[in-house]
Coordinates of C-alpha atoms and ligand atoms in Angstrom, one line a residue:
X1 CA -10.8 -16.8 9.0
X2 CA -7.3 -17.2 10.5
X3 CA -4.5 -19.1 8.8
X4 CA -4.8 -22.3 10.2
X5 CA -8.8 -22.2 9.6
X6 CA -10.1 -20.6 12.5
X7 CA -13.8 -19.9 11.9
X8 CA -14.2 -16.1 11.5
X9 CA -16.7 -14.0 13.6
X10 CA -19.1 -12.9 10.9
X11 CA -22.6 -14.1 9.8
X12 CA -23.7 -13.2 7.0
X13 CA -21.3 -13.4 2.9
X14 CA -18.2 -10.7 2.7
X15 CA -18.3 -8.5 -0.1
X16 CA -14.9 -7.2 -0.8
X17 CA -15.2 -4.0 -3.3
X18 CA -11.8 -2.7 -4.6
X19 CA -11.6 -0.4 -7.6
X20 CA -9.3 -3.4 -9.2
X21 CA -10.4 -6.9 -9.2
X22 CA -7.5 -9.3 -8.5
X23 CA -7.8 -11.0 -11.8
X24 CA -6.6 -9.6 -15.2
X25 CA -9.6 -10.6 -18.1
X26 CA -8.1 -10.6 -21.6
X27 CA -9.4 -11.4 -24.9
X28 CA -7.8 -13.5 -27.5
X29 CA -8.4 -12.2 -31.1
X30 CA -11.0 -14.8 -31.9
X31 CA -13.0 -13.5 -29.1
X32 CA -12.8 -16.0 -26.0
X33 CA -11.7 -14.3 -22.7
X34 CA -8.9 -15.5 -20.7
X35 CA -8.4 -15.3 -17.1
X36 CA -5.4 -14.8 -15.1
X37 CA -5.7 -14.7 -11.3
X38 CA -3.8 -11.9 -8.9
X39 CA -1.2 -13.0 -6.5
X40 CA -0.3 -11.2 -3.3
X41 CA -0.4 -11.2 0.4
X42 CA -4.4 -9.6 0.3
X43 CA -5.9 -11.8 -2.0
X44 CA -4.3 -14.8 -0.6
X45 CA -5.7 -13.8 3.0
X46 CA -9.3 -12.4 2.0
X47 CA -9.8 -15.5 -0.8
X48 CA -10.7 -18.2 2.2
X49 CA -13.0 -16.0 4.1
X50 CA -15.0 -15.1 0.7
X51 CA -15.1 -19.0 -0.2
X52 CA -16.0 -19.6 3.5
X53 CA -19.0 -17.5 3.3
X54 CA -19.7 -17.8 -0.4
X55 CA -18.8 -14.3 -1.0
X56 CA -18.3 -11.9 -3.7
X57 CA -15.8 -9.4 -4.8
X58 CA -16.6 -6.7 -6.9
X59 CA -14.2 -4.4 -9.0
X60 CA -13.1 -2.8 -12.4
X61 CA -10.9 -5.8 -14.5
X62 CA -9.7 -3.3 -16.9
X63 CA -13.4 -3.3 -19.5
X64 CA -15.4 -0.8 -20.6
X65 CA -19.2 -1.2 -20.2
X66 CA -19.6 -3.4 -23.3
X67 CA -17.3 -5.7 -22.6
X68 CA -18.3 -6.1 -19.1
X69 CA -21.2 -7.4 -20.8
X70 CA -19.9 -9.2 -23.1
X71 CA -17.7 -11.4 -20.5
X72 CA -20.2 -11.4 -18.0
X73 CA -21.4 -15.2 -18.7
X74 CA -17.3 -16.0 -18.5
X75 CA -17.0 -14.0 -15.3
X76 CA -19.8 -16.6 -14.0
X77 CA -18.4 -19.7 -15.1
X78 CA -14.9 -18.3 -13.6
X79 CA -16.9 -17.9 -10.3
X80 CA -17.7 -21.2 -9.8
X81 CA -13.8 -22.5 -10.2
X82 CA -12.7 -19.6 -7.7
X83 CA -15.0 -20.7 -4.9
X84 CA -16.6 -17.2 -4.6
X85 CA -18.3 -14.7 -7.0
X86 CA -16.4 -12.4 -8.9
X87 CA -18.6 -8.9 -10.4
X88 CA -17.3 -6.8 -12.9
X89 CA -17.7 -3.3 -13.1
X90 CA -17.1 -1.4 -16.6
X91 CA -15.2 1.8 -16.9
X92 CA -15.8 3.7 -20.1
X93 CA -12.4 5.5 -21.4
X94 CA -13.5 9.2 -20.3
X95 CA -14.6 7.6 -17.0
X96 CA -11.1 5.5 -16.6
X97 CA -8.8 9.4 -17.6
X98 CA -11.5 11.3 -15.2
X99 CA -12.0 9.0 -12.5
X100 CA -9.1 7.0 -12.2
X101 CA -6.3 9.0 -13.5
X102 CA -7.9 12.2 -12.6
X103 CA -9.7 12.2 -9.4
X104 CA -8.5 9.6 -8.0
X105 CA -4.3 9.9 -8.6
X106 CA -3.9 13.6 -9.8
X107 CA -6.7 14.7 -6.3
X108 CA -6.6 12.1 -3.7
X109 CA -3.5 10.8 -4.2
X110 CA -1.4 13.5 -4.1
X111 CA -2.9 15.3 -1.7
X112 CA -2.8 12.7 0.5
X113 CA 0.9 12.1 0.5
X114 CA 1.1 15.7 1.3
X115 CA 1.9 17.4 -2.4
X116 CA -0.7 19.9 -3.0
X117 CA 1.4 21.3 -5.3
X118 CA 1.0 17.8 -7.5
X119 CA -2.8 18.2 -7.6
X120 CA -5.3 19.4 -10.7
X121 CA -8.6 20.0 -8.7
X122 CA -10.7 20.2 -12.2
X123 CA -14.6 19.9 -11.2
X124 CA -14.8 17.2 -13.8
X125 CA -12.8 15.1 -12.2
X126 CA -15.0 15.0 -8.8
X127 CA -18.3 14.7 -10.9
X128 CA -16.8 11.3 -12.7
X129 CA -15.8 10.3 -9.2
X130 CA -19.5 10.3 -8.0
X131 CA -20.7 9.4 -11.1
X132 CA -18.2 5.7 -11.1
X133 CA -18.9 5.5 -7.1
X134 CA -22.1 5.9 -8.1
X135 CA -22.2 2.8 -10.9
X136 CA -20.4 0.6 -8.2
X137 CA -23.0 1.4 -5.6
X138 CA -25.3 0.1 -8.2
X139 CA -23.4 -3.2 -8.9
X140 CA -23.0 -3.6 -5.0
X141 CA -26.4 -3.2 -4.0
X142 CA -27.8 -5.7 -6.6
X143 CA -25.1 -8.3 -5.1
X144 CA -25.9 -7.6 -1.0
X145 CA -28.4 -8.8 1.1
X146 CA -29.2 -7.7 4.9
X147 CA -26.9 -9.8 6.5
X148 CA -24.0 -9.3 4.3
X149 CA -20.7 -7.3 5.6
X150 CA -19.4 -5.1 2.4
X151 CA -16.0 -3.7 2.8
X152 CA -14.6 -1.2 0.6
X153 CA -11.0 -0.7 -0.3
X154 CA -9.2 2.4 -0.5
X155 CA -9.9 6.4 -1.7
X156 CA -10.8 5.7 -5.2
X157 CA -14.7 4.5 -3.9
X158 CA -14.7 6.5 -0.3
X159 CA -18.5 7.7 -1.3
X160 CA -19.7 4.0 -2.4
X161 CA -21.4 3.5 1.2
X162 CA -23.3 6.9 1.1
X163 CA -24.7 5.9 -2.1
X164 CA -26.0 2.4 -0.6
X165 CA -27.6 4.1 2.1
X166 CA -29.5 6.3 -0.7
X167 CA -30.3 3.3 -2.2
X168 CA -31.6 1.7 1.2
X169 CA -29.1 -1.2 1.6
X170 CA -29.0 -1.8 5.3
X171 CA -26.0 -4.3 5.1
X172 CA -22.4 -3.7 7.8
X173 CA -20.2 -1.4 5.7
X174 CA -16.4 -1.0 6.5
X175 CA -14.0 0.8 4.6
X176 CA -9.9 0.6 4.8
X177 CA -7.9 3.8 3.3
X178 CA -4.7 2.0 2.3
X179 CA -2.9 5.0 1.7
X180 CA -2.5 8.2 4.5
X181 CA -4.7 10.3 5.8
X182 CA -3.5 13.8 5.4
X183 CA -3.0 16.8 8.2
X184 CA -6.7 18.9 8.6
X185 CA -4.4 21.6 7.1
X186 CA -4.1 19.8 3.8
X187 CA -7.6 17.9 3.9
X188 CA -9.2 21.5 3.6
X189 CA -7.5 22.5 0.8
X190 CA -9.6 19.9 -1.0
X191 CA -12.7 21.8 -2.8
X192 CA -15.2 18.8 -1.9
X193 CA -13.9 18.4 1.6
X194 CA -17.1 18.3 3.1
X195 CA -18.6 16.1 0.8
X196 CA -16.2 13.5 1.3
X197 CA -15.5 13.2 5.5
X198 CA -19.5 12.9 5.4
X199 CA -19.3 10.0 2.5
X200 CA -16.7 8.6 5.0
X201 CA -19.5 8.9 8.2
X202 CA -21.4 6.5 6.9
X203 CA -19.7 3.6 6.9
X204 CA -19.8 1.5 10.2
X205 CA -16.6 0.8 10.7
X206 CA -13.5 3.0 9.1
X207 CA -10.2 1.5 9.1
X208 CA -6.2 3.4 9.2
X209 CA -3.1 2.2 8.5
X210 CA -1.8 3.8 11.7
X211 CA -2.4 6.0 14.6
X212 CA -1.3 9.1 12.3
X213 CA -3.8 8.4 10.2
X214 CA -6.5 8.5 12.2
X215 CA -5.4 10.9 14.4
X216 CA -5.5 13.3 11.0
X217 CA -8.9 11.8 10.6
X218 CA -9.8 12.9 13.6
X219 CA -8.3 16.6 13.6
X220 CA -10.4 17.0 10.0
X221 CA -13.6 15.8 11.6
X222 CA -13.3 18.5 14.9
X223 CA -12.7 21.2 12.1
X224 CA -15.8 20.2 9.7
X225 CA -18.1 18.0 11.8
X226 CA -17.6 19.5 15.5
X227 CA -20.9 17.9 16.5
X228 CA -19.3 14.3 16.1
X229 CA -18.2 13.0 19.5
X230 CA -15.1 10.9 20.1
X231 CA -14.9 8.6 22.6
X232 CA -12.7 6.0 23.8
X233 CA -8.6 4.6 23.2
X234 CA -6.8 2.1 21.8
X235 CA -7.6 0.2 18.7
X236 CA -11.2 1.2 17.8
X237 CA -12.3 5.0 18.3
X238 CA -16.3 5.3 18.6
X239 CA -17.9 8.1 16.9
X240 CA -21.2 9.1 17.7
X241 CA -23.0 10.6 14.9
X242 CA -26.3 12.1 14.8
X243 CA -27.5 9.0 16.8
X244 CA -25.6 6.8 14.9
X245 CA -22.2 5.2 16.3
X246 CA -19.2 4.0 14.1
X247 CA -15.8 3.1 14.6
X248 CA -12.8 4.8 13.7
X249 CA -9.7 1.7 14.0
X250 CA -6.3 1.3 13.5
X251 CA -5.3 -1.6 11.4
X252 CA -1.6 -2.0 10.2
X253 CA -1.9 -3.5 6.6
X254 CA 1.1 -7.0 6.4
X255 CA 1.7 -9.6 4.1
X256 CA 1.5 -13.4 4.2
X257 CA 5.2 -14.1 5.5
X258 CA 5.1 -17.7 3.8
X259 CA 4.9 -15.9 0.8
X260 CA 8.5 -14.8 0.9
X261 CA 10.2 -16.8 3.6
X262 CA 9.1 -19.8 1.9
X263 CA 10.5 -19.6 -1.6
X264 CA 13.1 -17.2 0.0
X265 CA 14.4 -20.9 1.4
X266 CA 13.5 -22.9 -2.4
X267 CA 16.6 -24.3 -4.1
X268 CA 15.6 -21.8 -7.3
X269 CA 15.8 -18.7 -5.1
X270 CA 19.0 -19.8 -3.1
X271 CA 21.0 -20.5 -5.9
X272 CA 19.6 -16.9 -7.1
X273 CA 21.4 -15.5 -4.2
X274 CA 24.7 -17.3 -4.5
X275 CA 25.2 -15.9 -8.0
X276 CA 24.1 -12.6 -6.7
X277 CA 27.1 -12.6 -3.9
X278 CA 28.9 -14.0 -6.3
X279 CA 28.1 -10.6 -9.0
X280 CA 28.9 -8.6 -5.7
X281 CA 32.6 -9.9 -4.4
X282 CA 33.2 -8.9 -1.2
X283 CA 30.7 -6.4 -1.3
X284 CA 27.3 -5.3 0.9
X285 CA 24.4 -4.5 -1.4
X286 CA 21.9 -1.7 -0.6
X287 CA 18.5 -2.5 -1.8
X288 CA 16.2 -0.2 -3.0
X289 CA 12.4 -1.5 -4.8
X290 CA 10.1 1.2 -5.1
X291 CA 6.7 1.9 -8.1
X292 CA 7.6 5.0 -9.8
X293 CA 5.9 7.5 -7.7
X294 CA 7.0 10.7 -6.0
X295 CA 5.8 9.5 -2.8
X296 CA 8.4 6.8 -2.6
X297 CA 11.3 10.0 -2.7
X298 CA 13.7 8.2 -4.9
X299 CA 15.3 11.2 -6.1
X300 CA 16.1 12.0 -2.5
X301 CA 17.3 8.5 -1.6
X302 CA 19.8 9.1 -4.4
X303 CA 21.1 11.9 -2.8
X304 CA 21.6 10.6 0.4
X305 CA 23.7 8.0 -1.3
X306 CA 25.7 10.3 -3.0
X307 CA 26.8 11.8 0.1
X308 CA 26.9 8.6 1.8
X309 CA 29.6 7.8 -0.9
X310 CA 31.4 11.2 -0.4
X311 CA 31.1 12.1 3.2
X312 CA 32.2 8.2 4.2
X313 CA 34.7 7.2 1.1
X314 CA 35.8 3.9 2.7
X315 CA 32.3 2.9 1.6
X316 CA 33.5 3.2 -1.8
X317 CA 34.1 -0.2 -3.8
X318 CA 32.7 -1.9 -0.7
X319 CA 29.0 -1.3 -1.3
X320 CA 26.3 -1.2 -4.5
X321 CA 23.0 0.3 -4.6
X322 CA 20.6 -1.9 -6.7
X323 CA 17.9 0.2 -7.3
X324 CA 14.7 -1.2 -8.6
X325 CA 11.8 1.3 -10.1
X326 CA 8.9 -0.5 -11.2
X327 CA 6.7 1.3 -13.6
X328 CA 3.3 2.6 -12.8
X329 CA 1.1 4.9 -13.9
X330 CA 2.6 6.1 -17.0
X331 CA 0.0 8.1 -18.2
X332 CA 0.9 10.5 -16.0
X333 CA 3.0 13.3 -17.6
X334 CA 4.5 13.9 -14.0
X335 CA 5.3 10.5 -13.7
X336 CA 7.6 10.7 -17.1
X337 CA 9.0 14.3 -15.4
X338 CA 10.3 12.0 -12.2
X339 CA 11.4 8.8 -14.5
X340 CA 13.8 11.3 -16.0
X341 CA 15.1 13.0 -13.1
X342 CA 16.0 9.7 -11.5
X343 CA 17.9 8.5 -14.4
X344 CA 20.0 12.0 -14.6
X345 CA 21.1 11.1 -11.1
X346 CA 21.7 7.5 -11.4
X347 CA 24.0 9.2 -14.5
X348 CA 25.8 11.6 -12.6
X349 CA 26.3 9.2 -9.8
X350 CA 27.9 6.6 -11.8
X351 CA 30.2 9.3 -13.4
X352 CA 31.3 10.6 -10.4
X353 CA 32.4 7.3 -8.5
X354 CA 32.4 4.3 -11.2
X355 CA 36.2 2.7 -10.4
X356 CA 37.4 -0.4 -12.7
X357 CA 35.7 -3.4 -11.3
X358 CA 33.3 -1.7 -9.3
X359 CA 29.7 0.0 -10.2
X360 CA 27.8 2.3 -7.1
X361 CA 24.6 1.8 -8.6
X362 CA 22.6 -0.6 -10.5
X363 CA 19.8 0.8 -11.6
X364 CA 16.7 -1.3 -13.2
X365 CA 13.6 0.4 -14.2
X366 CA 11.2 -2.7 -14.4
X367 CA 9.5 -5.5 -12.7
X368 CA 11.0 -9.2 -11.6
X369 CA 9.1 -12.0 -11.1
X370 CA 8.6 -12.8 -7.7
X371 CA 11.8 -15.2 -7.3
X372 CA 14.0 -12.9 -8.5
X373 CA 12.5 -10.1 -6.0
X374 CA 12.6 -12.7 -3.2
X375 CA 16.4 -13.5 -4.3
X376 CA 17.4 -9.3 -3.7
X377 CA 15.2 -9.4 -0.3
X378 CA 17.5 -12.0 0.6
X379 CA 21.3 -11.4 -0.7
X380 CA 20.6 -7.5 0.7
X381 CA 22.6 -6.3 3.7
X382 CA 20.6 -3.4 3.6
X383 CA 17.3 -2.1 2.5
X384 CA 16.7 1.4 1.4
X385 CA 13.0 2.0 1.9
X386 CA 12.9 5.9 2.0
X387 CA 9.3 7.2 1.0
X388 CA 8.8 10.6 1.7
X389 CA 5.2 9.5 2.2
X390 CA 3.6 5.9 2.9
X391 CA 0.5 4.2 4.0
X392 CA 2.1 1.4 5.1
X393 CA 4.6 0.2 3.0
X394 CA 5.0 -3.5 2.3
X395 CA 8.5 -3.8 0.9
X396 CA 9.8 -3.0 4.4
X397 CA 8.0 -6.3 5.9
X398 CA 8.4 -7.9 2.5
X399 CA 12.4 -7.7 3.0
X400 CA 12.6 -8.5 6.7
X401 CA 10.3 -11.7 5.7
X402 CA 13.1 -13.0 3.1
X403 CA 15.6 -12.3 5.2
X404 CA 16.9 -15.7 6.4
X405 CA 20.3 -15.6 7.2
X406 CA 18.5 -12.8 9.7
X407 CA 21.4 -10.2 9.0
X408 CA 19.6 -7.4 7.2
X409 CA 19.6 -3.7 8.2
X410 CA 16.3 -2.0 7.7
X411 CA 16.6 1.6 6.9
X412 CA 13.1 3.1 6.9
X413 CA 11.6 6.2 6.6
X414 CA 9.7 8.1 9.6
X415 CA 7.3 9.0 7.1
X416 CA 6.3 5.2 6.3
X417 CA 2.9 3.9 8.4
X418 CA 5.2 0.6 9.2
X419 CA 7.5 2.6 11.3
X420 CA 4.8 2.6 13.7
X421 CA 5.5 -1.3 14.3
X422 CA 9.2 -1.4 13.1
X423 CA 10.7 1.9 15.2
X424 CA 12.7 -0.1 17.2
X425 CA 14.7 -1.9 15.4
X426 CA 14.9 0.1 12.0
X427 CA 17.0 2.8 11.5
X428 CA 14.8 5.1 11.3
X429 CA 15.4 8.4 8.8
X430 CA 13.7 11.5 8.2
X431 CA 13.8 11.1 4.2
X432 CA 14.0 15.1 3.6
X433 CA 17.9 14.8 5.7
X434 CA 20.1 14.3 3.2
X435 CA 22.7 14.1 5.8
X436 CA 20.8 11.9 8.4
X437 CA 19.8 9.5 5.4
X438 CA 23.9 9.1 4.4
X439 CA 24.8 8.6 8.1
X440 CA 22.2 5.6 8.2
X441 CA 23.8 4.1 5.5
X442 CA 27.3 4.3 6.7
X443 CA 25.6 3.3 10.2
X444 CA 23.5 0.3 8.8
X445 CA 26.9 -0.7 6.5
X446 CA 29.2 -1.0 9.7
X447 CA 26.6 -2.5 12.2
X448 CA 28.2 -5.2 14.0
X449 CA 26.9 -8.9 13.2
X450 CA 25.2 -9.7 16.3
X451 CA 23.1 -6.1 16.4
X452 CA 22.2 -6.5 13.0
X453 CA 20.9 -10.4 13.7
X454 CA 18.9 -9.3 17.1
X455 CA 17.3 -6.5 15.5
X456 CA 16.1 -8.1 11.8
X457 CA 15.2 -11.4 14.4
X458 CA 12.6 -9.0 16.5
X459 CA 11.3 -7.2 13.5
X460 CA 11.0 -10.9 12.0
X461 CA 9.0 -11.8 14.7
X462 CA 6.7 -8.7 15.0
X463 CA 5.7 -9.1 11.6
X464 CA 5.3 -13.2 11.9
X465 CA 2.9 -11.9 14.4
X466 CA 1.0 -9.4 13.4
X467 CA 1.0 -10.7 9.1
X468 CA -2.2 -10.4 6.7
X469 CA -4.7 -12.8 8.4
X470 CA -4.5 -11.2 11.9
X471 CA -5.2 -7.8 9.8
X472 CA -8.4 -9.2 8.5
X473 CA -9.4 -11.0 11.1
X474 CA -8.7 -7.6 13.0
X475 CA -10.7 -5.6 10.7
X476 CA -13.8 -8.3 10.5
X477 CA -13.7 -8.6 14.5
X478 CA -13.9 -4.6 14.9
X479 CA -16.8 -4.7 12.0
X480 CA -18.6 -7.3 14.4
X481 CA -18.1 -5.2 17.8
X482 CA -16.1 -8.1 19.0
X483 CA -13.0 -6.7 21.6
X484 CA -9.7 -7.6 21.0
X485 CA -9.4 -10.6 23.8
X486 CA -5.6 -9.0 24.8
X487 CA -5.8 -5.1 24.0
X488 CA -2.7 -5.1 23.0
X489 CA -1.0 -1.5 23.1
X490 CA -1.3 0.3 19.6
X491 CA 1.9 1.1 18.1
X492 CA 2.3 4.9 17.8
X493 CA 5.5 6.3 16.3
X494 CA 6.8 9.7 17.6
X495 CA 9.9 11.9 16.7
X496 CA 10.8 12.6 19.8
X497 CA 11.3 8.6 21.0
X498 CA 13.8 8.4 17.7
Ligands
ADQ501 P1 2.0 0.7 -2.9 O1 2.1 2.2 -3.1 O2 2.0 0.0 -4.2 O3 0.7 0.3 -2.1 P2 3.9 -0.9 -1.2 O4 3.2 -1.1 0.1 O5 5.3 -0.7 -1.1 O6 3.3 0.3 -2.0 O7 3.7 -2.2 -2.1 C1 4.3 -2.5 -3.3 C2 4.1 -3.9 -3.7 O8 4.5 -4.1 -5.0 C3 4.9 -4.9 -2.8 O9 4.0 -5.9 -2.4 C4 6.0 -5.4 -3.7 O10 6.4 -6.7 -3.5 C5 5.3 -5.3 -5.1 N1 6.4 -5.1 -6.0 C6 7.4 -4.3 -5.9 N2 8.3 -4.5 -6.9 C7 7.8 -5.5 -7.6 C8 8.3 -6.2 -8.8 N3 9.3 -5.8 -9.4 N4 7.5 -7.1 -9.3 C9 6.4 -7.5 -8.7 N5 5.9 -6.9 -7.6 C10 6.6 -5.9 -7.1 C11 -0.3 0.9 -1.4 C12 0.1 2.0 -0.4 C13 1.1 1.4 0.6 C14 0.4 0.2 1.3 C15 -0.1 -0.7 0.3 C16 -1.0 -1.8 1.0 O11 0.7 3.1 -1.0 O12 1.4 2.4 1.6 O13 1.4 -0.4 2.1 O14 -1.0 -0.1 -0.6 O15 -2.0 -1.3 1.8

């Protein structure tokens, strides 16, 4: 369903599988369970099309088996309020360390953001990950019906639609990888590479964050699966398949720009920003809000900043960095490794330039609450947004969203999937440069006024017009075989345009 309640194209109810469900289930010591709905651009778009069709979403909320069962009845009742029907799906603890933190973010994620080096390819690991696909396959095929389009999100349940067919579920199946697709080279480093571009094939419809993406996708299937025909351009690839066809698409993930350009206007968040210019005389703040994760190349961004500082002094006492890491996945010893790394260079940073009156870098390692996030989005000349690595990345759109005096300078990594839709009027960096990431800043610091307000205003626009409901309308259309009415060009980013 669009935004303004356009009726949608399917038939049959959605089911929406994630590995998360977008509520959080506690329980209070006398044993009643509490509830406390997710909040963000997806939810927010899918939530109307599951009540529209009386649909269900199915994921982990944090329980192990026996709890699952215990709140079960709650989980019911909980249903009714939300409009659609939520489905738990318990985790024991050895399944949650093999699955979740093993396969799925010490495999699949690292090798997919192209560190090979990061991954711990223990057998266990893939035999939990077929084992919990396996339990949600279960879960999913007791909820669908014929008619019924199931979509799957993301690598941690990429063999859930294999498993339905073994159970005989004939429903529409889509899946949408949120994160990247990774070069054929690095795919077939992966001991169960086979296993898991076939899980993949039999979905119906499988959906990229960009043209990279999928063109990887495509490179890994000519090396393993030669027999599979490609045919056609644009947004939708067709792959034919032992007499079967499916589509391969393209479908930049957004947000839901009212989100932030909305309370980025509210009296609470404005006053926010005045005492933020205010804490900053005279000076431009760089932005920085990144998860702890060494796909998001903090360390490096630090570096570049360093330099920027060194190789451009005037920039000195005229600019701060506000860097915000929020915490994730800290049972990951790695991810302790990086926390400390960061904060060493934050250290030496501020020793090396800190003046009277005057701080390079403010460094936070936490989360704000929305209006405070909205607050930096806005009172930011610049944002940072330097992954090494990204599917998409949503800070980028987030920031040109709350931008509203429209005078923002984007600096975004080449390696991020929203470069593809941004490259023009970004700066675009190669996050590895050093040198090219502290000319950007020194470029995106002494942009004239009226560049800087044509270039946030087009990116403004772009994203206004391509936000979260036109992705899942997008997705849903594709699933249904329905053409986009103007095939709009894709957006393909390519070094050599930059
Ligand atoms: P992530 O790796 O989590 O997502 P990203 O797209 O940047 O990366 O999204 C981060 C989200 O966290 C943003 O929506 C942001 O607002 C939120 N956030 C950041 N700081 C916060 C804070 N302090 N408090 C609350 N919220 C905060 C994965 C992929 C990405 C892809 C997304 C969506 O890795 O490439 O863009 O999924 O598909």
């Amino acid at each position: 369903m669009g935004k303004d309640g356009e009726t949608g194209s399917t038939d049959g109810r959605l089911i929406v599988v994630s590995n998360r469900l977008p509520l959080v289930l506690s329980q209070a010591s006398g044993g009643a369970w509490h509830l406390e709905r997710g909040s963000g651009g997806l939810v927010t778009a899918i939530e109307p099309v599951l009540k529209d069709t009386q649909g269900v979403w199915i994921g982990w909320p944090g329980l192990t088996p026996e709890q699952i069962r215990d709140a079960d009845e709650f989980l019911d009742q909980k249903s009714d309020e939300l409009g659609y029907r939520v489905r738990g799906v318990g985790l024991s603890p050895k399944q949650q360390d093999d699955f979740y933190l093993g396969f799925a973010n010490q495999i699949i994620w690292p090798l997919f953001h192209d560190f090979p080096t990061q991954c711990n390819f223990d057998p266990t690991f893939w035999h939990a990950y077929q084992e919990v696909n396996h339990r949600f396959a279960e879960v999913v095929a007791d909820e669908a019906r014929d008619g019924d389009f199931i979509w799957v999100h993301d690598y941690h349940l990429m063999s859930v639609a294999e498993e339905l067919h073994e159970k005989g579920v004939k429903s529409r199946l889509g899946f949408f990888l949120h994160i990247p697709f990774p070069s054929r080279d690095l795919f077939l480093k992966l001991p169960w590479r086979r296993e898991v571009l076939e899980a993949l094939l039999h979905y119906d419809l499988i959906g990229f964050q960009s043209d990279r993406d999928r063109t990887n996708f495509v490179h890994c299937l000519q090396a393993l699966r030669p027999d599979v025909k490609v045919e056609g351009r644009g947004r939708v690839l067709k792959l034919e398949v032992q007499g079967r066809t499916l589509g391969a698409g393209v479908f930049p993930i957004s947000i839901d720009v009212d989100e932030f350009a909305g309370p980025a206007r509210s009296p609470q968040v404005s006053e926010r920003v005045a005492r933020l210019w205010t804490e900053f005389p005279g000076r431009k703040v760089i932005l920085g809000v990144d998860r702890l994760d060494y796909s998001k190349g903090i360390p490096h961004k630090l570096e570049g900043y360093r330099l920027a500082l060194s190789r451009y002094p005037e920039l000195q006492e005229k600019v701060s960095l506000v860097q915000l890491v929020v915490p994730s996945r800290e049972d990951i010893p790695e991810y302790h490794r990086m926390k400390r790394e960061i904060e060493r260079l934050v250290g030496q940073i501020s020793g090396e330039f800190t003046r009277p009156g005057w701080v390079p870098i403010h460094y936070q390692y936490g989360r704000w609450d929305r209006p405070e996030l909205i607050a930096h989005y806005r009172a930011a000349s610049v944002a940072l947004v330097t992954p090494l690595k990204d599917g998409m990345n949503l800070v980028a759109k987030e920031f040109c969203s709350a931008s509203l005096e429209g005078n923002g300078v984007l600096i975004l990594s080449e390696h991020a999937g929203a470069t593809a839709q941004l490259q023009e009027d970004a700066i675009l960096v190669n996050p590895y440069d050093v040198e090219g990431v502290a000319e950007a800043i020194h470029r995106a610091c002494t942009m004239p006024d009226r560049e800087r307000k044509d270039r946030m205003q087009r990116m403004r626009r772009k994203i206004q017009n391509e936000d979260i409901y036109w992705w899942v309308d997008c997705f849903r259309n594709a699933a249904n075989g329905v053409e986009e009415a103007e095939a709009l060009p894709l957006d393909v980013y390519l070094p050599s345009r930059a």
